[in-house]
Amino acid sequence: MAKTRIFLADDHTLLRNTLRLFLETKGEHLEVVGEASTAAAAVEGILCLSPDIVLMEIGLPDWDGIIVTGQILRQLPQIKMIAVTMYTEQIYLLPFLQAGGFGYIHKSATDRDLLLAIERVRQNEIFLSAAGVQIMAGRYRSQGILEKQETAEIANKMEKTGKAEEVEGAEILPDILSDREKQVLRLISHGYGYREIGEKLFVSTSTVETYKNRISEKLQLQKKAALIEYAIRHKLL
């Protein structure tokens, strides 16, 4: 297996050194290919080295990490950005995900959580901490898309810290869905009903129902909460 190339962006030299040693010692297939202490140096190094994954502190001294993420992904959209930060999810999680980030982990997290985050992101999955899951699930509830019980279902599933295969449907990749099926799943996850989806896509309600049934069959997921959890995890929103 080819090694996953990682770039470190953090203004604390000791932390970067510790992370490099940890990743190259504990991560069998991980290689740190570069590092930077400022946002400007990070952008330059990342664009030059084109790593697979970037572990970045949101609060770099010169630029906001959200801005850095957007700049990098506009030029190299294949790079996966993970925030490893001292800032709690309440402040930066949603803007970071909207900028294209794939994972958000607080610096108080365990070594195991960091390795799990890297592994999940390598598989094109979103990685969130328990706090991040609660924020995302709560957002859906506040928008009226989910009921309280369904919100709890998403939180309980996504808070699992085992292998991705332990989560229902997680081993089934989104590539199995057609572009139209992904579009329908995205609209369902945003709270649209079958009639509204049909109007947006210029198809009948029964056709939308057929798409939804195909999606459920392919992903082996029947409940709306499970479909939304899948869409969050696989960055289909």
Coordinates of C-alpha atoms in Angstrom, one line a residue, residues 49-131:
L49 CA 4.2 19.2 -2.5
S50 CA 0.5 18.3 -3.2
P51 CA 0.1 16.0 -0.1
D52 CA -2.9 13.7 0.4
I53 CA -3.9 15.1 3.7
V54 CA -3.2 18.4 5.6
L55 CA -3.4 18.5 9.4
M56 CA -3.9 22.2 10.1
E57 CA -4.5 24.5 13.1
I58 CA -7.4 26.8 12.3
G59 CA -5.8 29.7 14.3
L60 CA -2.6 30.3 12.4
P61 CA -1.0 33.6 13.2
D62 CA -1.3 35.3 9.8
W63 CA -4.4 34.0 8.1
D64 CA -7.6 32.4 9.2
G65 CA -7.6 28.6 8.5
I66 CA -10.9 28.8 6.8
I67 CA -9.5 31.2 4.2
V68 CA -6.4 28.9 3.8
T69 CA -8.6 25.9 3.2
G70 CA -10.6 27.7 0.5
Q71 CA -7.4 28.9 -1.2
I72 CA -5.9 25.5 -1.3
L73 CA -8.9 23.6 -2.4
R74 CA -9.7 26.0 -5.2
Q75 CA -6.3 25.0 -6.8
L76 CA -5.9 21.4 -5.5
P77 CA -9.5 20.1 -4.7
Q78 CA -8.3 16.5 -4.2
I79 CA -6.4 17.4 -1.0
K80 CA -8.2 16.4 2.2
M81 CA -8.1 19.0 5.0
I82 CA -8.4 18.1 8.6
A83 CA -8.5 20.8 11.3
V84 CA -6.5 19.8 14.4
T85 CA -7.1 22.8 16.5
M86 CA -7.5 24.3 20.0
Y87 CA -10.8 25.9 19.0
T88 CA -14.0 24.1 19.9
E89 CA -16.5 23.0 17.2
Q90 CA -19.0 25.6 18.1
I91 CA -16.8 28.3 16.6
Y92 CA -15.4 26.9 13.4
L93 CA -16.9 23.5 12.5
L94 CA -19.6 24.6 10.1
P95 CA -17.5 27.3 8.3
F96 CA -14.7 24.8 7.9
L97 CA -16.9 22.1 6.4
Q98 CA -18.5 24.6 4.1
A99 CA -15.0 25.6 2.9
G100 CA -14.4 22.0 2.0
G101 CA -12.8 20.5 5.1
F102 CA -13.1 16.8 5.7
G103 CA -12.4 16.4 9.4
Y104 CA -12.4 18.4 12.6
I105 CA -10.6 17.3 15.8
H106 CA -9.8 19.1 19.0
K107 CA -6.2 19.0 20.3
S108 CA -7.4 17.4 23.5
A109 CA -8.4 14.3 21.4
T110 CA -6.7 10.9 21.9
D111 CA -3.9 9.5 19.7
R112 CA -6.4 6.9 18.5
D113 CA -8.9 9.5 17.5
L114 CA -6.3 11.2 15.3
L115 CA -5.3 8.0 13.6
L116 CA -9.0 7.2 13.1
A117 CA -9.7 10.7 11.6
I118 CA -6.9 10.2 9.1
E119 CA -8.1 6.7 8.2
R120 CA -11.7 7.9 7.7
V121 CA -10.7 10.9 5.6
R122 CA -8.4 8.6 3.5
Q123 CA -11.6 6.8 2.6
N124 CA -13.4 10.0 1.6
E125 CA -15.5 10.1 4.8
I126 CA -16.1 13.0 7.1
F127 CA -14.7 12.7 10.6
L128 CA -16.3 14.5 13.4
S129 CA -15.9 14.3 17.2
A130 CA -18.9 13.6 19.4
A131 CA -19.3 17.4 19.9

